[in-house]
Amino acid sequence: MTFDVSRVRAAYPALSDGYAYLDGAAGTQVPSAVIEAIADAYRAGIGNAGGVFPASGRSDAILAECRRAVADLTGAVPEGVILGPNMTTLTYRLAETLSRQWGPGDEVVVSRLDHDANVRPWVQAAARRGALVRWAEVDISTAELPPGQYAELLSDRTRLVAVTAASNIVGTRPDVAAIAAAAHAVGALCYVDGVHATAHMPVDVGTLGADFYATSAYKWSGPHIGTVVADPGLLETLSPDKLVPAPAGVPGRFERGTPGFADLAGVTAAVEHLASLDPDPKTPKDPKAATGSRRERVQASMAAVEQYEAELFARLLGGLSAMGHVTLYGKAARRAPTAFFTVAGYSPREVAERLAARKVNVWNGDNYAWELAGAFGLRDSGGAVRAGLVHYNDESEVDRLLAAVAELAPDGVR
Ligand SMILES: Cc1ncc(COP(=O)(O)O)c(C=O)c1O
């Protein structure tokens, strides 16, 4: 592997506590550079935005730089970057706004692969407007979301298609580009949940065909800030509820109240950090890419992350699938490195507790993938165990998880 994981791990102070952080799908640790960027913002002095004195100017600059950084991460333009507290809040806001244009007979399409944050806001908005909800189904044997079904689901009444770029429990990465193209062919918009995907792959909203792409910085080494990116021209057509004196232009009119400026500085530092993950110019196909613009560097780095994580994930899946007492859910062809499994004889919570005792952090439950957990028949039995790898995990951590799960075999050492 060309990816230097020990160099990467050294950037994260929290990783030195001896625990294997395999809970990244629920939120990553942050590198020193992010911690320092947030502290530096406060140290330098920040004010509210739009004032005439230097501390206010620093906040204006932090906000503008954060929009540029998120644009570089996603392939959007800064003028189309909406910032807010988290993805759920922003998605409810967009659902509220977009659904003003819906009426009885209109339709929205959601998927059973998605986190509930890209389902319920649309279902509830549709109910308020008398619109019909159609469901894209997951093939439970593989956890694929077959794109072919969208031909049946879409009609000239479809207003919006909501779909995830990666499942937060089984990692499935559906063919978003095909789904978005089908949506556009009937004149519908496509709202893509990139919260899980962004940490694991190079993102380009244009290639995905996403009219809206939502993500949360705390899943990719940043602070708790959410963002939705869109074409500013599209945002111009929308009128969210806002305070009268609040900004009238885009993207400002989508942002409610005073932002956490220091955290926004942390988001920029997180993008810089991602861009620096693979400084090795041999890894990207274009040898010049790693030394190019931040957009080029982040794309090259995330391609290296994707490759590194795939190798680590193969080790994890190989180990788990060799254990007779483990049931794995999902085997999609394209996956983020996220495993969802149950262990015979133990509830998911008991497994998580046993692993925590071995200093391995994993999640148990449905992880808000409410529909998919239901489709798997796991909703009423405590869900499953989720081990989510990110770029700072290494082989020794995967092996520690495998050893701890092996201990739970009926003939294992207890
Ligand atoms: C795939 C996915 N979508 C949406 C969300 C919700 O994001 P937020 O916590 O920023 O509201 C999560 C959070 O876990 C997620 O994993």
CSV table of C-alpha atoms and ligand atoms in Angstrom, one decimal:
chain,number,residue,atom,x,y,z
A,1,MET,CA,0.0,0.0,0.0
A,2,THR,CA,1.3,3.5,-0.8
A,3,PHE,CA,-1.1,5.0,1.7
A,4,ASP,CA,0.9,5.9,4.8
A,5,VAL,CA,-1.6,5.2,7.5
A,6,SER,CA,0.9,5.6,10.4
A,7,ARG,CA,1.6,9.2,9.2
A,8,VAL,CA,-2.2,9.8,9.0
A,9,ARG,CA,-2.8,8.3,12.5
A,10,ALA,CA,-0.2,10.6,14.0
A,11,ALA,CA,-2.4,13.5,13.0
A,12,TYR,CA,-5.2,12.4,15.3
A,13,PRO,CA,-4.5,12.9,19.0
A,14,ALA,CA,-7.6,10.9,20.1
A,15,LEU,CA,-6.3,7.7,18.5
A,16,SER,CA,-3.6,7.4,21.1
A,17,ASP,CA,-6.1,6.3,23.8
A,18,GLY,CA,-5.7,2.7,22.9
A,19,TYR,CA,-9.1,2.1,21.5
A,20,ALA,CA,-9.7,1.0,17.9
A,21,TYR,CA,-12.1,3.6,16.6
A,22,LEU,CA,-14.2,1.5,14.2
A,23,ASP,CA,-17.2,3.8,14.8
A,24,GLY,CA,-16.2,6.3,12.1
A,25,ALA,CA,-19.6,5.9,10.3
A,26,ALA,CA,-21.2,7.6,13.3
A,27,GLY,CA,-18.6,10.4,13.4
A,28,THR,CA,-14.8,10.5,13.0
A,29,GLN,CA,-12.1,11.8,15.3
A,30,VAL,CA,-10.5,15.1,14.3
A,31,PRO,CA,-6.9,15.8,13.5
A,32,SER,CA,-4.8,18.4,15.4
A,33,ALA,CA,-5.0,20.8,12.4
A,34,VAL,CA,-8.8,21.0,12.8
A,35,ILE,CA,-8.6,21.4,16.6
A,36,GLU,CA,-6.0,24.2,16.1
A,37,ALA,CA,-8.0,25.9,13.3
A,38,ILE,CA,-11.0,26.1,15.7
A,39,ALA,CA,-8.9,27.3,18.6
A,40,ASP,CA,-7.1,29.8,16.4
A,41,ALA,CA,-10.3,31.4,15.3
A,42,TYR,CA,-11.3,32.1,18.9
A,43,ARG,CA,-7.7,33.1,19.8
A,44,ALA,CA,-7.6,35.6,17.0
A,45,GLY,CA,-10.9,37.1,17.9
A,46,ILE,CA,-14.1,36.7,15.9
A,47,GLY,CA,-17.2,38.8,15.7
A,48,ASN,CA,-20.6,38.5,14.1
A,49,ALA,CA,-20.5,38.7,10.3
A,50,GLY,CA,-20.9,41.9,8.2
A,51,GLY,CA,-19.4,44.5,10.7
A,52,VAL,CA,-16.8,47.2,10.0
A,53,PHE,CA,-14.1,46.1,12.5
A,54,PRO,CA,-11.4,43.4,11.9
A,55,ALA,CA,-12.8,40.6,14.1
A,56,SER,CA,-16.0,40.8,12.1
A,57,GLY,CA,-14.0,40.7,8.9
A,58,ARG,CA,-12.2,37.6,10.1
A,59,SER,CA,-15.6,35.9,10.5
A,60,ASP,CA,-16.6,37.0,7.0
A,61,ALA,CA,-13.4,35.5,5.7
A,62,ILE,CA,-13.8,32.2,7.6
A,63,LEU,CA,-17.3,31.9,6.1
A,64,ALA,CA,-16.2,32.6,2.6
A,65,GLU,CA,-13.2,30.2,2.9
A,66,CYS,CA,-15.4,27.5,4.2
A,67,ARG,CA,-17.7,27.8,1.2
A,68,ARG,CA,-14.6,27.5,-1.1
A,69,ALA,CA,-13.4,24.4,0.8
A,70,VAL,CA,-16.7,22.6,0.6
A,71,ALA,CA,-16.9,23.5,-3.0
A,72,ASP,CA,-13.5,22.0,-3.6
A,73,LEU,CA,-14.4,18.8,-1.7
A,74,THR,CA,-17.6,18.2,-3.7
A,75,GLY,CA,-17.0,19.8,-7.1
A,76,ALA,CA,-19.6,22.5,-6.4
A,77,VAL,CA,-19.2,26.3,-6.6
A,78,PRO,CA,-18.9,28.4,-3.4
A,79,GLU,CA,-22.0,30.4,-4.2
A,80,GLY,CA,-24.0,27.1,-4.0
A,81,VAL,CA,-22.7,26.0,-0.6
A,82,ILE,CA,-25.4,26.1,2.1
A,83,LEU,CA,-24.0,25.7,5.7
A,84,GLY,CA,-25.9,24.7,8.8
A,85,PRO,CA,-25.9,22.6,11.9
A,86,ASN,CA,-26.2,19.2,10.4
A,87,MET,CA,-27.6,17.3,7.4
A,88,THR,CA,-31.0,16.5,9.0
A,89,THR,CA,-31.8,20.1,9.8
A,90,LEU,CA,-30.8,21.3,6.3
A,91,THR,CA,-32.7,18.5,4.6
A,92,TYR,CA,-35.9,19.3,6.6
A,93,ARG,CA,-35.3,22.9,5.5
A,94,LEU,CA,-35.0,22.0,1.8
A,95,ALA,CA,-38.0,19.6,2.0
A,96,GLU,CA,-40.1,22.4,3.5
A,97,THR,CA,-39.0,24.8,0.8
A,98,LEU,CA,-39.1,22.5,-2.2
A,99,SER,CA,-42.5,21.0,-1.2
A,100,ARG,CA,-44.1,24.4,-1.5
A,101,GLN,CA,-44.1,23.7,-5.2
A,102,TRP,CA,-45.9,20.3,-4.8
A,103,GLY,CA,-49.5,19.6,-4.9
A,104,PRO,CA,-52.0,16.7,-4.9
A,105,GLY,CA,-51.1,14.2,-7.7
A,106,ASP,CA,-47.4,15.1,-7.5
A,107,GLU,CA,-45.0,12.3,-6.6
A,108,VAL,CA,-41.7,11.9,-4.7
A,109,VAL,CA,-39.5,8.8,-4.8
A,110,VAL,CA,-37.5,7.7,-1.7
A,111,SER,CA,-35.4,4.6,-1.2
A,112,ARG,CA,-35.3,1.9,1.5
A,113,LEU,CA,-31.5,2.0,1.3
A,114,ASP,CA,-31.4,5.5,2.8
A,115,HIS,CA,-30.8,6.9,6.3
A,116,ASP,CA,-34.1,8.2,7.7
A,117,ALA,CA,-32.8,11.8,7.3
A,118,ASN,CA,-33.2,11.4,3.5
A,119,VAL,CA,-36.6,9.7,3.8
A,120,ARG,CA,-38.8,11.1,6.5
A,121,PRO,CA,-38.4,14.9,5.6
A,122,TRP,CA,-39.7,14.0,2.1
A,123,VAL,CA,-42.4,11.6,3.3
A,124,GLN,CA,-43.7,14.2,5.8
A,125,ALA,CA,-43.5,17.1,3.3
A,126,ALA,CA,-45.3,15.0,0.7
A,127,ALA,CA,-48.1,14.2,3.2
A,128,ARG,CA,-48.6,17.9,3.9
A,129,ARG,CA,-49.0,18.7,0.2
A,130,GLY,CA,-51.1,15.6,-0.6
A,131,ALA,CA,-48.3,14.2,-2.8
A,132,LEU,CA,-47.7,10.5,-3.3
A,133,VAL,CA,-44.6,8.7,-2.1
A,134,ARG,CA,-43.1,5.9,-4.1
A,135,TRP,CA,-40.5,3.6,-2.7
A,136,ALA,CA,-37.4,2.2,-4.4
A,137,GLU,CA,-36.7,-1.2,-2.9
A,138,VAL,CA,-33.5,-2.9,-1.9
A,139,ASP,CA,-32.7,-6.4,-3.0
A,140,ILE,CA,-32.3,-7.9,0.5
A,141,SER,CA,-30.0,-10.7,-0.7
A,142,THR,CA,-27.4,-8.3,-1.9
A,143,ALA,CA,-28.4,-4.9,-0.4
A,144,GLU,CA,-28.2,-3.5,-4.0
A,145,LEU,CA,-30.6,-0.7,-5.0
A,146,PRO,CA,-31.3,-1.8,-8.6
A,147,PRO,CA,-31.5,1.4,-10.7
A,148,GLY,CA,-33.7,-0.3,-13.3
A,149,GLN,CA,-36.7,0.0,-11.0
A,150,TYR,CA,-36.7,3.8,-11.3
A,151,ALA,CA,-38.1,3.5,-14.8
A,152,GLU,CA,-41.3,2.1,-13.2
A,153,LEU,CA,-41.3,4.5,-10.3
A,154,LEU,CA,-40.9,7.7,-12.2
A,155,SER,CA,-43.5,9.6,-14.1
A,156,ASP,CA,-44.1,13.1,-15.4
A,157,ARG,CA,-45.6,13.8,-11.9
A,158,THR,CA,-42.4,13.0,-10.1
A,159,ARG,CA,-41.0,16.2,-8.5
A,160,LEU,CA,-38.1,14.8,-6.5
A,161,VAL,CA,-36.0,11.7,-6.2
A,162,ALA,CA,-34.1,11.3,-2.9
A,163,VAL,CA,-31.3,8.7,-2.8
A,164,THR,CA,-28.1,8.0,-0.9
A,165,ALA,CA,-24.7,7.9,-2.4
A,166,ALA,CA,-23.8,5.2,0.2
A,167,SER,CA,-25.7,3.3,2.8
A,168,ASN,CA,-24.6,4.1,6.4
A,169,ILE,CA,-25.1,0.5,7.5
A,170,VAL,CA,-24.2,-1.8,4.6
A,171,GLY,CA,-22.1,0.6,2.5
A,172,THR,CA,-23.9,0.0,-0.7
A,173,ARG,CA,-23.1,2.7,-3.3
A,174,PRO,CA,-26.0,2.7,-5.7
A,175,ASP,CA,-25.7,4.0,-9.3
A,176,VAL,CA,-26.6,7.6,-8.4
A,177,ALA,CA,-25.7,8.9,-11.8
A,178,ALA,CA,-28.2,6.5,-13.5
A,179,ILE,CA,-30.9,7.3,-11.0
A,180,ALA,CA,-30.3,11.1,-11.3
A,181,ALA,CA,-30.4,10.8,-15.1
A,182,ALA,CA,-33.7,9.0,-14.9
A,183,ALA,CA,-35.0,11.7,-12.6
A,184,HIS,CA,-33.9,14.4,-14.9
A,185,ALA,CA,-35.5,12.7,-17.9
A,186,VAL,CA,-38.9,13.2,-16.3
A,187,GLY,CA,-38.1,16.7,-15.1
A,188,ALA,CA,-37.6,15.8,-11.4
A,189,LEU,CA,-34.8,17.0,-9.1
A,190,CYS,CA,-32.4,14.6,-7.4
A,191,TYR,CA,-31.4,15.0,-3.8
A,192,VAL,CA,-28.4,13.0,-2.9
A,193,ASP,CA,-27.4,12.1,0.7
A,194,GLY,CA,-23.6,12.1,0.7
A,195,VAL,CA,-23.2,12.0,4.5
A,196,HIS,CA,-21.8,8.5,4.5
A,197,ALA,CA,-20.2,8.5,1.0
A,198,THR,CA,-18.1,11.7,1.3
A,199,ALA,CA,-15.6,10.2,3.7
A,200,HIS,CA,-14.8,7.3,1.4
A,201,MET,CA,-14.6,8.5,-2.2
A,202,PRO,CA,-13.8,11.4,-4.5
A,203,VAL,CA,-17.0,13.3,-4.9
A,204,ASP,CA,-18.1,15.2,-8.0
A,205,VAL,CA,-21.7,16.5,-7.8
A,206,GLY,CA,-21.7,17.0,-11.6
A,207,THR,CA,-20.7,13.4,-12.3
A,208,LEU,CA,-23.3,12.2,-9.8
A,209,GLY,CA,-26.0,14.3,-11.4
A,210,ALA,CA,-27.0,15.5,-7.9
A,211,ASP,CA,-29.1,18.7,-7.9
A,212,PHE,CA,-28.5,18.8,-4.2
A,213,TYR,CA,-25.7,17.0,-2.4
A,214,ALA,CA,-25.8,16.9,1.4
A,215,THR,CA,-23.0,16.0,3.7
A,216,SER,CA,-21.8,16.5,7.3
A,217,ALA,CA,-18.2,17.4,8.2
A,218,TYR,CA,-18.2,15.4,11.4
A,219,LYS,CA,-18.1,12.2,9.2
A,220,TRP,CA,-14.9,13.3,7.5
A,221,SER,CA,-12.6,14.6,10.3
A,222,GLY,CA,-14.3,17.9,10.8
A,223,PRO,CA,-16.6,19.5,13.4
A,224,HIS,CA,-20.4,19.1,13.7
A,225,ILE,CA,-21.4,21.2,10.6
A,226,GLY,CA,-23.7,20.1,7.8
A,227,THR,CA,-23.8,21.4,4.3
A,228,VAL,CA,-25.9,21.1,1.2
A,229,VAL,CA,-24.5,22.1,-2.2
A,230,ALA,CA,-26.5,23.0,-5.2
A,231,ASP,CA,-26.4,25.1,-8.4
A,232,PRO,CA,-26.9,28.7,-7.2
A,233,GLY,CA,-29.2,29.2,-10.2
A,234,LEU,CA,-31.5,26.5,-8.8
A,235,LEU,CA,-31.3,28.0,-5.3
A,236,GLU,CA,-32.4,31.3,-6.8
A,237,THR,CA,-35.7,29.7,-7.8
A,238,LEU,CA,-36.4,28.7,-4.1
A,239,SER,CA,-37.8,30.9,-1.3
A,240,PRO,CA,-37.2,29.4,2.2
A,241,ASP,CA,-38.8,31.0,5.2
A,242,LYS,CA,-36.4,33.6,6.6
A,243,LEU,CA,-36.2,36.5,8.9
A,244,VAL,CA,-36.9,39.8,7.1
A,245,PRO,CA,-33.5,41.4,7.8
A,246,ALA,CA,-31.6,38.2,7.1
A,247,PRO,CA,-29.7,37.8,3.8
A,248,ALA,CA,-31.9,37.7,0.8
A,249,GLY,CA,-29.4,36.3,-1.7
A,250,VAL,CA,-28.2,32.7,-2.1
A,251,PRO,CA,-26.9,30.7,-0.4
A,252,GLY,CA,-27.4,33.0,2.6
A,253,ARG,CA,-31.1,33.0,2.6
A,254,PHE,CA,-31.1,29.2,3.3
A,255,GLU,CA,-28.9,29.7,6.5
A,256,ARG,CA,-30.8,30.4,9.6
A,257,GLY,CA,-29.3,32.4,12.5
A,258,THR,CA,-25.7,33.0,13.4
A,259,PRO,CA,-23.3,30.3,12.3
A,260,GLY,CA,-20.6,28.8,14.5
A,261,PHE,CA,-17.8,30.7,12.8
A,262,ALA,CA,-15.0,28.9,14.6
A,263,ASP,CA,-16.4,25.5,13.6
A,264,LEU,CA,-16.5,26.7,10.0
A,265,ALA,CA,-12.8,27.3,10.2
A,266,GLY,CA,-12.5,23.7,11.3
A,267,VAL,CA,-14.4,22.5,8.3
A,268,THR,CA,-11.9,24.3,6.0
A,269,ALA,CA,-9.1,22.6,7.9
A,270,ALA,CA,-10.8,19.2,7.6
A,271,VAL,CA,-10.9,19.7,3.8
A,272,GLU,CA,-7.2,20.7,3.8
A,273,HIS,CA,-6.5,17.6,5.9
A,274,LEU,CA,-8.3,15.3,3.4
A,275,ALA,CA,-6.4,16.9,0.6
A,276,SER,CA,-3.1,16.1,2.3
A,277,LEU,CA,-3.9,12.4,3.1
A,278,ASP,CA,-2.0,11.1,0.2
A,279,PRO,CA,0.9,13.4,-0.6
A,280,ASP,CA,2.4,10.6,-2.7
A,281,PRO,CA,2.3,11.7,-6.4
A,282,LYS,CA,2.6,8.1,-7.6
A,283,THR,CA,-0.8,7.1,-6.3
A,284,PRO,CA,-3.1,9.2,-8.5
A,285,LYS,CA,-3.2,8.4,-12.1
A,286,ASP,CA,-2.2,11.9,-13.0
A,287,PRO,CA,1.3,12.5,-11.4
A,288,LYS,CA,0.7,16.2,-11.3
A,289,ALA,CA,-2.6,15.9,-9.5
A,290,ALA,CA,-1.2,15.7,-5.9
A,291,THR,CA,0.6,19.0,-6.3
A,292,GLY,CA,-2.2,20.8,-8.1
A,293,SER,CA,-5.1,22.9,-6.8
A,294,ARG,CA,-6.9,21.9,-3.6
A,295,ARG,CA,-9.7,20.4,-5.7
A,296,GLU,CA,-7.2,18.2,-7.5
A,297,ARG,CA,-5.4,17.3,-4.3
A,298,VAL,CA,-8.5,16.3,-2.5
A,299,GLN,CA,-9.7,14.2,-5.5
A,300,ALA,CA,-6.3,12.4,-5.6
A,301,SER,CA,-6.2,11.9,-1.9
A,302,MET,CA,-9.7,10.5,-1.7
A,303,ALA,CA,-9.0,8.1,-4.6
A,304,ALA,CA,-6.0,6.8,-2.5
A,305,VAL,CA,-8.3,6.6,0.6
A,306,GLU,CA,-10.9,4.7,-1.4
A,307,GLN,CA,-8.2,2.2,-2.5
A,308,TYR,CA,-6.7,1.9,1.0
A,309,GLU,CA,-10.1,1.4,2.7
A,310,ALA,CA,-11.1,-1.2,0.1
A,311,GLU,CA,-8.0,-3.3,1.0
A,312,LEU,CA,-8.7,-3.0,4.7
A,313,PHE,CA,-12.4,-3.8,4.2
A,314,ALA,CA,-11.5,-6.9,2.3
A,315,ARG,CA,-9.5,-8.1,5.3
A,316,LEU,CA,-12.5,-7.3,7.6
A,317,LEU,CA,-15.1,-9.0,5.4
A,318,GLY,CA,-12.8,-12.0,4.8
A,319,GLY,CA,-12.3,-12.5,8.5
A,320,LEU,CA,-16.0,-12.1,9.4
A,321,SER,CA,-17.3,-14.2,6.6
A,322,ALA,CA,-15.1,-17.1,7.7
A,323,MET,CA,-16.8,-17.2,11.1
A,324,GLY,CA,-19.8,-19.6,11.2
A,325,HIS,CA,-21.4,-17.7,14.1
A,326,VAL,CA,-21.5,-14.4,12.2
A,327,THR,CA,-24.2,-13.3,9.8
A,328,LEU,CA,-23.2,-10.5,7.4
A,329,TYR,CA,-25.7,-8.2,5.8
A,330,GLY,CA,-25.1,-6.8,2.3
A,331,LYS,CA,-22.7,-7.7,-0.5
A,332,ALA,CA,-23.1,-4.9,-3.0
A,333,ALA,CA,-20.6,-4.7,-5.8
A,334,ARG,CA,-19.6,-1.2,-4.9
A,335,ARG,CA,-19.4,-0.5,-1.2
A,336,ALA,CA,-18.2,2.0,1.3
A,337,PRO,CA,-16.1,0.0,3.9
A,338,THR,CA,-19.0,-0.5,6.4
A,339,ALA,CA,-19.9,-3.9,7.7
A,340,PHE,CA,-23.3,-4.8,9.3
A,341,PHE,CA,-23.5,-8.2,11.1
A,342,THR,CA,-25.0,-10.2,13.9
A,343,VAL,CA,-23.4,-12.8,16.1
A,344,ALA,CA,-25.3,-16.0,17.0
A,345,GLY,CA,-26.1,-16.1,20.7
A,346,TYR,CA,-25.5,-12.4,21.4
A,347,SER,CA,-27.7,-9.3,21.0
A,348,PRO,CA,-26.0,-6.6,18.9
A,349,ARG,CA,-25.6,-4.5,22.1
A,350,GLU,CA,-23.9,-7.4,23.9
A,351,VAL,CA,-21.5,-7.8,21.0
A,352,ALA,CA,-20.7,-4.1,21.1
A,353,GLU,CA,-20.2,-4.3,24.9
A,354,ARG,CA,-17.8,-7.3,24.5
A,355,LEU,CA,-15.9,-5.5,21.8
A,356,ALA,CA,-15.7,-2.3,23.9
A,357,ALA,CA,-14.2,-4.4,26.7
A,358,ARG,CA,-11.5,-5.3,24.2
A,359,LYS,CA,-11.1,-1.7,23.3
A,360,VAL,CA,-12.9,-1.8,20.0
A,361,ASN,CA,-15.5,0.8,19.3
A,362,VAL,CA,-18.5,-0.3,17.2
A,363,TRP,CA,-22.1,0.7,16.9
A,364,ASN,CA,-25.2,-1.5,17.5
A,365,GLY,CA,-28.7,-0.8,16.5
A,366,ASP,CA,-30.4,0.4,13.3
A,367,ASN,CA,-28.2,3.5,13.0
A,368,TYR,CA,-31.3,5.3,11.7
A,369,ALA,CA,-31.3,3.2,8.5
A,370,TRP,CA,-34.9,2.6,9.7
A,371,GLU,CA,-36.3,1.2,6.5
A,372,LEU,CA,-33.4,-1.0,5.6
A,373,ALA,CA,-33.2,-2.4,9.1
A,374,GLY,CA,-36.9,-3.2,8.8
A,375,ALA,CA,-36.4,-4.8,5.4
A,376,PHE,CA,-33.7,-7.0,6.9
A,377,GLY,CA,-36.1,-8.0,9.7
A,378,LEU,CA,-33.8,-6.6,12.3
A,379,ARG,CA,-35.7,-3.6,13.6
A,380,ASP,CA,-37.3,-5.3,16.5
A,381,SER,CA,-34.3,-7.4,17.5
A,382,GLY,CA,-31.9,-4.6,18.3
A,383,GLY,CA,-30.6,-4.1,14.7
A,384,ALA,CA,-27.1,-5.4,14.1
A,385,VAL,CA,-23.4,-4.5,14.8
A,386,ARG,CA,-21.8,-1.9,12.6
A,387,ALA,CA,-18.1,-1.6,12.1
A,388,GLY,CA,-17.2,1.3,9.9
A,389,LEU,CA,-13.7,1.8,8.6
A,390,VAL,CA,-12.2,5.2,7.8
A,391,HIS,CA,-8.8,6.3,6.5
A,392,TYR,CA,-7.1,6.3,9.9
A,393,ASN,CA,-8.0,2.7,10.7
A,394,ASP,CA,-5.3,0.1,10.2
A,395,GLU,CA,-4.8,-3.7,9.9
A,396,SER,CA,-4.1,-4.2,13.6
A,397,GLU,CA,-7.4,-2.6,14.5
A,398,VAL,CA,-9.3,-4.9,12.1
A,399,ASP,CA,-7.5,-7.9,13.5
A,400,ARG,CA,-8.4,-6.9,17.0
A,401,LEU,CA,-12.0,-6.7,16.0
A,402,LEU,CA,-11.8,-10.1,14.3
A,403,ALA,CA,-10.1,-11.7,17.4
A,404,ALA,CA,-12.8,-10.2,19.7
A,405,VAL,CA,-15.6,-11.5,17.5
A,406,ALA,CA,-13.9,-14.9,17.2
A,407,GLU,CA,-14.0,-15.1,21.0
A,408,LEU,CA,-17.8,-15.1,20.8
A,409,ALA,CA,-17.9,-18.3,18.8
A,410,PRO,CA,-19.7,-21.2,20.7
A,411,ASP,CA,-16.3,-22.9,21.0
A,412,GLY,CA,-14.3,-19.6,21.4
A,413,VAL,CA,-12.3,-18.6,24.4
A,414,ARG,CA,-14.5,-16.6,26.7
B,1,LIG,C1,-26.1,8.4,5.5
B,1,LIG,C2,-26.5,9.4,6.6
B,1,LIG,N1,-27.3,10.4,6.2
B,1,LIG,C3,-27.7,11.3,7.1
B,1,LIG,C4,-27.2,11.4,8.4
B,1,LIG,C5,-27.7,12.5,9.3
B,1,LIG,O1,-26.7,13.4,9.3
B,1,LIG,P1,-26.6,14.5,10.5
B,1,LIG,O2,-26.2,13.9,11.7
B,1,LIG,O3,-25.6,15.5,10.0
B,1,LIG,O4,-28.0,15.1,10.5
B,1,LIG,C6,-26.3,10.4,8.8
B,1,LIG,C7,-25.8,10.4,10.2
B,1,LIG,O5,-25.4,9.4,10.7
B,1,LIG,C8,-25.9,9.4,7.9
B,1,LIG,O6,-25.1,8.4,8.2
